[in-house]
Structure formats: structure tokens, C-alpha cells
PDB file of C-alpha atoms in Angstrom:
ATOM      1  CA  UNK A   1      67.554 124.459 -32.968  1.00 36.00           C
ATOM      2  CA  UNK A   2      66.851 127.542 -31.368  1.00 31.00           C
ATOM      3  CA  UNK A   3      63.087 127.385 -31.744  1.00 37.00           C
ATOM      4  CA  UNK A   4      63.663 123.655 -30.051  1.00 38.00           C
ATOM      5  CA  UNK A   5      65.506 124.982 -26.915  1.00 34.00           C
ATOM      6  CA  UNK A   6      62.963 127.736 -26.597  1.00 38.00           C
ATOM      7  CA  UNK A   7      60.554 125.267 -26.032  1.00 44.00           C
ATOM      8  CA  UNK A   8      62.519 123.130 -23.964  1.00 45.00           C
ATOM      9  CA  UNK A   9      62.736 126.141 -22.055  1.00 41.00           C
ATOM     10  CA  UNK A  10      59.525 127.070 -21.882  1.00 53.00           C
ATOM     11  CA  UNK A  11      58.560 124.089 -20.711  1.00 54.00           C
ATOM     12  CA  UNK A  12      60.467 124.297 -18.001  1.00 53.00           C
ATOM     13  CA  UNK A  13      59.079 127.489 -17.033  1.00 50.00           C
ATOM     14  CA  UNK A  14      55.461 126.067 -17.243  1.00 55.00           C
ATOM     15  CA  UNK A  15      56.175 123.035 -15.160  1.00 55.00           C
ATOM     16  CA  UNK A  16      58.466 125.138 -12.716  1.00 55.00           C
ATOM     17  CA  UNK A  17      54.686 127.367 -11.970  1.00 50.00           C
ATOM     18  CA  UNK A  18      52.721 124.707 -11.720  1.00 54.00           C
ATOM     19  CA  UNK A  19      55.249 122.668  -9.814  1.00 50.00           C
ATOM     20  CA  UNK A  20      55.731 125.034  -6.675  1.00 46.00           C
ATOM     21  CA  UNK A  21      52.984 127.844  -7.221  1.00 43.00           C
ATOM     22  CA  UNK A  22      50.375 125.562  -7.946  1.00 53.00           C
ATOM     23  CA  UNK A  23      49.551 128.173 -10.924  1.00 51.00           C
ATOM     24  CA  UNK A  24      46.637 127.614 -12.841  1.00 50.00           C
ATOM     25  CA  UNK A  25      43.892 129.860 -14.857  1.00 50.00           C
ATOM     26  CA  UNK A  26      40.319 130.082 -14.575  1.00 45.00           C
ATOM     27  CA  UNK A  27      39.074 128.938 -17.742  1.00 52.00           C
ATOM     28  CA  UNK A  28      38.603 125.091 -19.421  1.00 62.00           C
ATOM     29  CA  UNK A  29      40.307 123.247 -22.228  1.00 74.00           C
ATOM     30  CA  UNK A  30      40.314 120.110 -24.163  1.00 86.00           C
ATOM     31  CA  UNK A  31      41.140 118.214 -20.584  1.00 91.00           C
ATOM     32  CA  UNK A  32      38.462 119.639 -17.857  1.00 89.00           C
ATOM     33  CA  UNK A  33      36.787 115.964 -18.850  1.00 93.00           C
ATOM     34  CA  UNK A  34      40.172 114.157 -18.391  1.00 96.00           C
ATOM     35  CA  UNK A  35      40.396 111.757 -14.610  1.00 97.00           C
ATOM     36  CA  UNK A  36      43.246 110.559 -12.732  1.00 98.00           C
ATOM     37  CA  UNK A  37      43.751 107.423 -10.870  1.00 98.00           C
ATOM     38  CA  UNK A  38      45.535 105.367  -8.103  1.00 98.00           C
ATOM     39  CA  UNK A  39      45.846 102.379  -9.163  1.00 98.00           C
ATOM     40  CA  UNK A  40      47.996  99.303  -6.947  1.00 97.00           C
ATOM     41  CA  UNK A  41      48.440  96.790  -9.215  1.00 95.00           C
ATOM     42  CA  UNK A  42      49.392  97.971 -12.524  1.00 94.00           C
ATOM     43  CA  UNK A  43      50.949  94.440 -14.067  1.00 90.00           C
ATOM     44  CA  UNK A  44      47.331  94.337 -15.434  1.00 90.00           C
ATOM     45  CA  UNK A  45      47.015  97.759 -17.441  1.00 92.00           C
ATOM     46  CA  UNK A  46      44.938  97.128 -20.540  1.00 94.00           C
ATOM     47  CA  UNK A  47      43.032 100.753 -19.384  1.00 97.00           C
ATOM     48  CA  UNK A  48      40.138 102.417 -21.079  1.00 96.00           C
ATOM     49  CA  UNK A  49      40.967 105.579 -22.863  1.00 95.00           C
ATOM     50  CA  UNK A  50      38.140 107.013 -21.091  1.00 95.00           C
ATOM     51  CA  UNK A  51      37.532 106.907 -17.214  1.00 96.00           C
ATOM     52  CA  UNK A  52      36.453 103.568 -16.226  1.00 95.00           C
ATOM     53  CA  UNK A  53      37.742 101.685 -13.731  1.00 96.00           C
ATOM     54  CA  UNK A  54      39.207  98.709 -16.343  1.00 96.00           C
ATOM     55  CA  UNK A  55      42.186  97.564 -14.741  1.00 95.00           C
ATOM     56  CA  UNK A  56      42.348  99.707 -11.684  1.00 97.00           C
ATOM     57  CA  UNK A  57      42.964  97.871  -9.112  1.00 97.00           C
ATOM     58  CA  UNK A  58      41.727 100.396  -5.387  1.00 97.00           C
ATOM     59  CA  UNK A  59      42.250  98.815  -2.797  1.00 97.00           C
ATOM     60  CA  UNK A  60      45.575  95.995  -1.665  1.00 95.00           C
ATOM     61  CA  UNK A  61      46.119  94.407   1.873  1.00 92.00           C
ATOM     62  CA  UNK A  62      49.554  94.379   3.480  1.00 91.00           C
ATOM     63  CA  UNK A  63      51.545  94.410   6.713  1.00 87.00           C
ATOM     64  CA  UNK A  64      54.024  96.534   8.431  1.00 86.00           C
ATOM     65  CA  UNK A  65      57.277  96.714   6.563  1.00 89.00           C
ATOM     66  CA  UNK A  66      55.524  95.956   2.879  1.00 93.00           C
ATOM     67  CA  UNK A  67      56.557  98.200  -0.029  1.00 97.00           C
ATOM     68  CA  UNK A  68      53.614  99.121  -2.058  1.00 97.00           C
ATOM     69  CA  UNK A  69      54.176 100.366  -5.574  1.00 98.00           C
ATOM     70  CA  UNK A  70      51.152 102.746  -6.429  1.00 98.00           C
ATOM     71  CA  UNK A  71      50.716 103.783 -10.521  1.00 98.00           C
ATOM     72  CA  UNK A  72      49.140 107.258 -11.054  1.00 98.00           C
ATOM     73  CA  UNK A  73      46.998 106.839 -13.957  1.00 98.00           C
ATOM     74  CA  UNK A  74      46.098 110.172 -16.334  1.00 98.00           C
ATOM     75  CA  UNK A  75      42.698 108.798 -17.745  1.00 98.00           C
ATOM     76  CA  UNK A  76      40.867 110.405 -20.955  1.00 97.00           C
ATOM     77  CA  UNK A  77      43.452 112.796 -21.633  1.00 96.00           C
ATOM     78  CA  UNK A  78      43.533 114.862 -25.302  1.00 94.00           C
ATOM     79  CA  UNK A  79      47.188 115.726 -26.818  1.00 94.00           C
ATOM     80  CA  UNK A  80      48.893 115.880 -23.029  1.00 95.00           C
ATOM     81  CA  UNK A  81      52.184 117.529 -22.775  1.00 94.00           C
ATOM     82  CA  UNK A  82      52.606 118.739 -19.409  1.00 94.00           C
ATOM     83  CA  UNK A  83      51.172 117.365 -15.601  1.00 96.00           C
ATOM     84  CA  UNK A  84      51.252 117.519 -12.139  1.00 96.00           C
ATOM     85  CA  UNK A  85      49.502 115.382  -8.961  1.00 97.00           C
ATOM     86  CA  UNK A  86      49.601 115.163  -5.567  1.00 98.00           C
ATOM     87  CA  UNK A  87      49.369 111.867  -3.760  1.00 98.00           C
ATOM     88  CA  UNK A  88      47.986 112.459  -0.011  1.00 98.00           C
ATOM     89  CA  UNK A  89      49.129 110.098   2.609  1.00 98.00           C
ATOM     90  CA  UNK A  90      49.361 109.411   6.309  1.00 95.00           C
ATOM     91  CA  UNK A  91      52.978 109.807   7.030  1.00 95.00           C
ATOM     92  CA  UNK A  92      52.740 108.022  10.402  1.00 90.00           C
ATOM     93  CA  UNK A  93      51.605 105.179   8.636  1.00 91.00           C
ATOM     94  CA  UNK A  94      53.148 105.388   5.465  1.00 96.00           C
ATOM     95  CA  UNK A  95      56.949 106.570   4.389  1.00 97.00           C
ATOM     96  CA  UNK A  96      57.009 107.633   0.919  1.00 98.00           C
ATOM     97  CA  UNK A  97      60.242 105.647  -0.508  1.00 98.00           C
ATOM     98  CA  UNK A  98      61.229 106.450  -4.177  1.00 98.00           C
ATOM     99  CA  UNK A  99      59.236 107.292  -7.246  1.00 98.00           C
ATOM    100  CA  UNK A 100      59.851 106.923 -10.768  1.00 97.00           C
ATOM    101  CA  UNK A 101      57.937 108.109 -14.277  1.00 97.00           C
ATOM    102  CA  UNK A 102      58.459 104.715 -15.519  1.00 96.00           C
ATOM    103  CA  UNK A 103      59.898 100.915 -15.605  1.00 94.00           C
ATOM    104  CA  UNK A 104      61.515 100.735 -18.919  1.00 88.00           C
ATOM    105  CA  UNK A 105      62.913  97.651 -17.885  1.00 90.00           C
ATOM    106  CA  UNK A 106      59.327  95.661 -16.833  1.00 90.00           C
ATOM    107  CA  UNK A 107      57.897  97.355 -19.763  1.00 91.00           C
ATOM    108  CA  UNK A 108      55.778  99.952 -18.477  1.00 95.00           C
ATOM    109  CA  UNK A 109      56.248 103.473 -20.113  1.00 95.00           C
ATOM    110  CA  UNK A 110      55.445 106.784 -19.431  1.00 97.00           C
ATOM    111  CA  UNK A 111      51.933 107.678 -21.167  1.00 97.00           C
ATOM    112  CA  UNK A 112      53.763 111.050 -22.265  1.00 97.00           C
ATOM    113  CA  UNK A 113      56.820 108.908 -24.334  1.00 96.00           C
ATOM    114  CA  UNK A 114      54.455 106.575 -26.069  1.00 96.00           C
ATOM    115  CA  UNK A 115      54.444 108.575 -29.237  1.00 96.00           C
ATOM    116  CA  UNK A 116      58.497 108.761 -29.239  1.00 95.00           C
ATOM    117  CA  UNK A 117      58.736 111.890 -27.027  1.00 94.00           C
ATOM    118  CA  UNK A 118      61.003 112.753 -24.599  1.00 95.00           C
ATOM    119  CA  UNK A 119      60.882 114.450 -20.981  1.00 95.00           C
ATOM    120  CA  UNK A 120      61.729 117.190 -19.154  1.00 92.00           C
ATOM    121  CA  UNK A 121      62.800 115.542 -15.651  1.00 88.00           C
ATOM    122  CA  UNK A 122      60.058 113.886 -14.247  1.00 94.00           C
ATOM    123  CA  UNK A 123      59.829 115.260 -10.473  1.00 94.00           C
ATOM    124  CA  UNK A 124      58.276 113.435  -7.642  1.00 97.00           C
ATOM    125  CA  UNK A 125      58.988 115.131  -3.862  1.00 97.00           C
ATOM    126  CA  UNK A 126      57.897 114.947  -0.933  1.00 97.00           C
ATOM    127  CA  UNK A 127      58.166 118.711  -0.102  1.00 93.00           C
ATOM    128  CA  UNK A 128      55.607 118.271   3.115  1.00 95.00           C
ATOM    129  CA  UNK A 129      55.353 115.083   5.061  1.00 97.00           C
ATOM    130  CA  UNK A 130      52.762 112.956   3.513  1.00 97.00           C
ATOM    131  CA  UNK A 131      52.145 114.974   0.698  1.00 98.00           C
ATOM    132  CA  UNK A 132      54.321 113.813  -2.757  1.00 98.00           C
ATOM    133  CA  UNK A 133      53.782 116.672  -5.802  1.00 97.00           C
ATOM    134  CA  UNK A 134      54.865 115.271  -9.533  1.00 97.00           C
ATOM    135  CA  UNK A 135      55.308 116.604 -11.806  1.00 96.00           C
ATOM    136  CA  UNK A 136      56.158 115.932 -15.933  1.00 96.00           C
ATOM    137  CA  UNK A 137      56.433 117.519 -19.447  1.00 94.00           C
ATOM    138  CA  UNK A 138      56.983 116.329 -22.723  1.00 94.00           C
ATOM    139  CA  UNK A 139      60.208 118.233 -24.603  1.00 92.00           C
ATOM    140  CA  UNK A 140      60.076 119.849 -28.022  1.00 85.00           C
ATOM    141  CA  UNK A 141      57.099 121.457 -30.375  1.00 81.00           C
ATOM    142  CA  UNK A 142      56.276 118.353 -32.546  1.00 85.00           C
ATOM    143  CA  UNK A 143      52.025 117.541 -31.132  1.00 89.00           C
ATOM    144  CA  UNK A 144      52.081 114.453 -33.147  1.00 92.00           C
ATOM    145  CA  UNK A 145      53.872 113.210 -29.674  1.00 94.00           C
ATOM    146  CA  UNK A 146      51.495 114.357 -27.554  1.00 94.00           C
ATOM    147  CA  UNK A 147      49.402 111.095 -26.019  1.00 96.00           C
ATOM    148  CA  UNK A 148      45.603 110.666 -26.193  1.00 96.00           C
ATOM    149  CA  UNK A 149      43.738 108.668 -23.677  1.00 96.00           C
ATOM    150  CA  UNK A 150      44.940 106.900 -20.168  1.00 98.00           C
ATOM    151  CA  UNK A 151      48.495 105.336 -18.931  1.00 97.00           C
ATOM    152  CA  UNK A 152      50.515 105.322 -16.370  1.00 98.00           C
ATOM    153  CA  UNK A 153      51.880 109.005 -15.908  1.00 98.00           C
ATOM    154  CA  UNK A 154      53.853 108.025 -12.069  1.00 98.00           C
ATOM    155  CA  UNK A 155      55.052 104.843 -10.490  1.00 98.00           C
ATOM    156  CA  UNK A 156      55.612 105.650  -6.987  1.00 98.00           C
ATOM    157  CA  UNK A 157      56.679 102.976  -3.535  1.00 98.00           C
ATOM    158  CA  UNK A 158      55.558 103.487   0.130  1.00 98.00           C
ATOM    159  CA  UNK A 159      56.295 101.536   3.033  1.00 97.00           C
ATOM    160  CA  UNK A 160      53.473 100.545   5.523  1.00 94.00           C
ATOM    161  CA  UNK A 161      55.029 101.994   9.186  1.00 89.00           C
ATOM    162  CA  UNK A 162      52.243 100.816  11.072  1.00 84.00           C
ATOM    163  CA  UNK A 163      49.033  98.427  11.392  1.00 80.00           C
ATOM    164  CA  UNK A 164      45.321  99.087  12.029  1.00 75.00           C
ATOM    165  CA  UNK A 165      42.320 100.379  10.269  1.00 79.00           C
ATOM    166  CA  UNK A 166      42.454 101.156   6.441  1.00 90.00           C
ATOM    167  CA  UNK A 167      45.694 103.503   5.239  1.00 95.00           C
ATOM    168  CA  UNK A 168      44.170 106.099   1.872  1.00 97.00           C
ATOM    169  CA  UNK A 169      46.009 107.433  -0.344  1.00 98.00           C
ATOM    170  CA  UNK A 170      44.161 110.123  -2.118  1.00 98.00           C
ATOM    171  CA  UNK A 171      44.954 112.656  -5.315  1.00 98.00           C
ATOM    172  CA  UNK A 172      44.626 116.384  -4.962  1.00 97.00           C
ATOM    173  CA  UNK A 173      45.491 119.227  -7.053  1.00 96.00           C
ATOM    174  CA  UNK A 174      45.714 117.639 -10.177  1.00 97.00           C
ATOM    175  CA  UNK A 175      46.318 119.551 -13.541  1.00 95.00           C
ATOM    176  CA  UNK A 176      46.784 119.122 -17.319  1.00 95.00           C
ATOM    177  CA  UNK A 177      48.031 120.578 -20.195  1.00 92.00           C
ATOM    178  CA  UNK A 178      47.724 119.925 -23.974  1.00 91.00           C
ATOM    179  CA  UNK A 179      49.986 120.691 -26.544  1.00 86.00           C
ATOM    180  CA  UNK A 180      48.492 123.897 -27.508  1.00 81.00           C
ATOM    181  CA  UNK A 181      48.010 124.992 -23.512  1.00 67.00           C
ATOM    182  CA  UNK A 182      51.559 126.963 -23.353  1.00 63.00           C
ATOM    183  CA  UNK A 183      50.420 128.977 -26.036  1.00 66.00           C
ATOM    184  CA  UNK A 184      48.855 132.945 -25.154  1.00 57.00           C
ATOM    185  CA  UNK A 185      46.740 132.579 -23.429  1.00 66.00           C
ATOM    186  CA  UNK A 186      47.766 129.703 -21.010  1.00 74.00           C
ATOM    187  CA  UNK A 187      45.166 127.006 -20.597  1.00 79.00           C
ATOM    188  CA  UNK A 188      45.582 125.041 -17.875  1.00 87.00           C
ATOM    189  CA  UNK A 189      43.014 122.162 -16.716  1.00 90.00           C
ATOM    190  CA  UNK A 190      42.246 121.399 -12.945  1.00 92.00           C
ATOM    191  CA  UNK A 191      40.897 117.760 -12.601  1.00 94.00           C
ATOM    192  CA  UNK A 192      38.488 117.240 -10.122  1.00 94.00           C
ATOM    193  CA  UNK A 193      37.696 113.299 -11.487  1.00 95.00           C
ATOM    194  CA  UNK A 194      39.355 111.202  -9.190  1.00 96.00           C
ATOM    195  CA  UNK A 195      40.064 107.438  -8.383  1.00 97.00           C
ATOM    196  CA  UNK A 196      41.556 107.100  -4.778  1.00 98.00           C
ATOM    197  CA  UNK A 197      43.198 104.036  -3.336  1.00 98.00           C
ATOM    198  CA  UNK A 198      43.251 102.131   0.189  1.00 97.00           C
ATOM    199  CA  UNK A 199      45.900 100.002   1.704  1.00 96.00           C
ATOM    200  CA  UNK A 200      43.898  97.602   4.043  1.00 93.00           C
ATOM    201  CA  UNK A 201      46.125  97.033   7.029  1.00 89.00           C
ATOM    202  CA  UNK A 202      44.597  94.174   9.582  1.00 80.00           C
ATOM    203  CA  UNK A 203      44.262  95.874  13.139  1.00 76.00           C
ATOM    204  CA  UNK A 204      47.307  94.855  16.166  1.00 73.00           C
ATOM    205  CA  UNK A 205      46.354  91.395  17.439  1.00 73.00           C
ATOM    206  CA  UNK A 206      46.788  91.014  20.888  1.00 76.00           C
ATOM    207  CA  UNK A 207      50.197  91.047  22.632  1.00 75.00           C
ATOM    208  CA  UNK A 208      51.500  92.945  19.865  1.00 77.00           C
ATOM    209  CA  UNK A 209      53.600  95.254  22.040  1.00 78.00           C
ATOM    210  CA  UNK A 210      56.079  96.674  18.341  1.00 75.00           C
ATOM    211  CA  UNK A 211      52.676  97.143  16.566  1.00 74.00           C
ATOM    212  CA  UNK A 212      54.580  94.867  13.429  1.00 74.00           C
ATOM    213  CA  UNK A 213      51.017  93.322  13.271  1.00 73.00           C
ATOM    214  CA  UNK A 214      51.940  90.339  14.435  1.00 77.00           C
ATOM    215  CA  UNK A 215      52.873  88.424  18.338  1.00 81.00           C
ATOM    216  CA  UNK A 216      56.241  86.727  18.119  1.00 82.00           C
ATOM    217  CA  UNK A 217      59.737  86.703  20.558  1.00 82.00           C
ATOM    218  CA  UNK A 218      60.422  90.339  19.894  1.00 82.00           C
ATOM    219  CA  UNK A 219      57.183  91.563  21.367  1.00 78.00           C
ATOM    220  CA  UNK A 220      58.446  89.289  24.282  1.00 81.00           C
ATOM    221  CA  UNK A 221      62.012  91.080  24.647  1.00 84.00           C
ATOM    222  CA  UNK A 222      60.407  94.476  23.940  1.00 81.00           C
ATOM    223  CA  UNK A 223      58.618  93.996  26.962  1.00 80.00           C
ATOM    224  CA  UNK A 224      60.719  92.681  28.830  1.00 84.00           C
ATOM    225  CA  UNK A 225      63.755  95.549  27.783  1.00 84.00           C
ATOM    226  CA  UNK A 226      61.033  98.254  28.642  1.00 82.00           C
ATOM    227  CA  UNK A 227      60.778  96.960  32.023  1.00 81.00           C
ATOM    228  CA  UNK A 228      64.622  96.800  32.701  1.00 83.00           C
ATOM    229  CA  UNK A 229      64.867 100.169  31.372  1.00 81.00           C
ATOM    230  CA  UNK A 230      66.958  99.186  28.389  1.00 76.00           C
ATOM    231  CA  UNK A 231      64.170 100.728  26.315  1.00 75.00           C
ATOM    232  CA  UNK A 232      61.983 103.363  26.551  1.00 73.00           C
ATOM    233  CA  UNK A 233      58.302 103.363  27.372  1.00 68.00           C
ATOM    234  CA  UNK A 234      57.655 105.743  25.025  1.00 64.00           C
ATOM    235  CA  UNK A 235      58.613 103.624  21.984  1.00 63.00           C
ATOM    236  CA  UNK A 236      55.534 100.942  22.474  1.00 66.00           C
ATOM    237  CA  UNK A 237      52.477 101.339  22.038  1.00 67.00           C
ATOM    238  CA  UNK A 238      50.435 101.416  25.109  1.00 69.00           C
ATOM    239  CA  UNK A 239      47.381 100.497  24.054  1.00 71.00           C
ATOM    240  CA  UNK A 240      48.906  96.904  24.886  1.00 76.00           C
ATOM    241  CA  UNK A 241      48.726  97.453  28.360  1.00 75.00           C
ATOM    242  CA  UNK A 242      46.591  94.497  30.000  1.00 78.00           C
ATOM    243  CA  UNK A 243      46.680  95.355  34.149  1.00 80.00           C
ATOM    244  CA  UNK A 244      46.363  99.092  33.261  1.00 78.00           C
ATOM    245  CA  UNK A 245      49.179 100.582  35.188  1.00 80.00           C
ATOM    246  CA  UNK A 246      49.890 102.935  31.748  1.00 79.00           C
ATOM    247  CA  UNK A 247      53.658 100.918  31.657  1.00 79.00           C
ATOM    248  CA  UNK A 248      54.954  98.323  29.483  1.00 81.00           C
ATOM    249  CA  UNK A 249      56.491  95.403  31.244  1.00 80.00           C
ATOM    250  CA  UNK A 250      56.467  92.224  32.647  1.00 84.00           C
ATOM    251  CA  UNK A 251      52.441  91.312  32.725  1.00 83.00           C
ATOM    252  CA  UNK A 252      52.611  92.409  28.886  1.00 77.00           C
ATOM    253  CA  UNK A 253      55.802  90.112  28.188  1.00 79.00           C
ATOM    254  CA  UNK A 254      54.002  87.307  29.816  1.00 82.00           C
ATOM    255  CA  UNK A 255      50.805  88.210  27.885  1.00 80.00           C
ATOM    256  CA  UNK A 256      52.893  87.857  24.128  1.00 78.00           C
ATOM    257  CA  UNK A 257      55.143  84.738  25.518  1.00 82.00           C
ATOM    258  CA  UNK A 258      51.296  83.129  26.436  1.00 84.00           C
ATOM    259  CA  UNK A 259      49.556  84.369  23.056  1.00 79.00           C
ATOM    260  CA  UNK A 260      52.701  82.884  21.601  1.00 77.00           C
ATOM    261  CA  UNK A 261      52.872  79.814  23.243  1.00 80.00           C
ATOM    262  CA  UNK A 262      49.127  79.353  22.202  1.00 77.00           C
ATOM    263  CA  UNK A 263      49.153  79.126  18.198  1.00 70.00           C
ATOM    264  CA  UNK A 264      52.728  77.333  18.402  1.00 62.00           C
TER     265      UNK A 264
END
């Protein structure tokens, strides 16, 4: 029991060094040729063991208010024991909601667990706006539990906040350590092969005062509220100002109502 406890404690220390400080040696290990990908539809997840695009969906359409699940996929790993990855996004257009290492109810198992292993405790934290840092590691010293190939290492949920151009999701600072990596000297591979993703959100239509990607009665009401001083002008997008007075008011309410009537 002492030996196993020591390994668990050692994993916690290593994971903390990677997760908090980003410590990584310069030399390459067995996962130097591994990769990492973002999958916007992991319901189909018959991934190749190597680095390919099979069943990796890198683009999806969405609208304001939609919640989007993103799978983080480790690719072409060898005896994976510990990992860290960062997912970068535009914090004014997306909000990070929550993250999980897997979803057993949906039959989705974390790659670290496919050989019967257990993990020390998955982390998915947004310490800095627009950056989610994920980390996890196997417990114990059984190398037979360290997985090979490709699979899901995290599930992250985001919510779309605004419409407009595409919203990118970008991987950064990805590190893998194999089951021998915690021995002296410490070997952690910095991964450079990434497959990023993008959420396609349509441009805001004319008359969309509240910028929720559609023109409806809520836009008319909001414009009238701003005109009456009930709602501050600063909370709406000035780009819908149709008369050039740099204000939202009666003309914008009438314009939204006209557009709405034409679509009925």
C-alpha cells in the first residue's frame, strides 16, 4: 500500500507542476509524435489510432444561446499516463459552462480509463477569461492500464453569447507524459500537432437590436425602452443605428417592426 500511495502522491505533484506552472523538459519522449484534436460531434467517435481526421468534426453551426459540447481528443498516444491541454476561445462571444472527463451514462469513457485504470481527479478550470485548462492523470503503478491510440480526454460545454463571424476554438500548451515519464529524469512531451475547431454563427440580421441573431418583438421593445430611458443605450449594439444619430430609439424600433412584419 505504501508503494501505491507514493505513486498517487507523485502523480498529484507532477500534475500540479504541469497544470499550474507549465513545467516541461526539453527532450522528447514516446509521445513526441502524438496529437490533439477538438471534436464538435463526438457522438461518432470511431477514431483512428493515429493522427487522422476520421470522425473528427471541426465545424458546426450555432446561434446565440446554444450550448455546444466539445470533445478534446488525444491522438496517437503511447502508454499515456498524464496530460494537460488548454482550449482558447473569445470570452466575449463564448462562455465556458462546465467540463467532465467522460460521460458514463452516454457510454463515453475517458481514454485513461479504457484499460481499467482510475484517475486522480479531472480538472477543467477557466482561471483566465477565454482559456480553459484541463488536466488529469492515472493513479497507481500498473503500466498495463496506460492506454495507446486515440480517444476522448475531456468534454467541455460552451454557450454562444453573440452572433457574427466564426468563433474559433484553439488548442494550446498540450503536454503528455507516458507511464515511465515520472521516473528520473522527468520526461513530458509537448504536443505540436493540433486540430482546432470553429463554430459558425450567422451574421446579425437587420433590425436585430439585442444581437441574438434574429429580429423579433424583443428588438422592438428594447429599442422603445432605450428611447424612453428605461434601458441604457450601452447594452445594445450601436451598429443597428439606422439614422446615424449614434442612438437607439424610435427609428430603430420602427425598422425592427417593419422587418418583422415583412417576414410574417
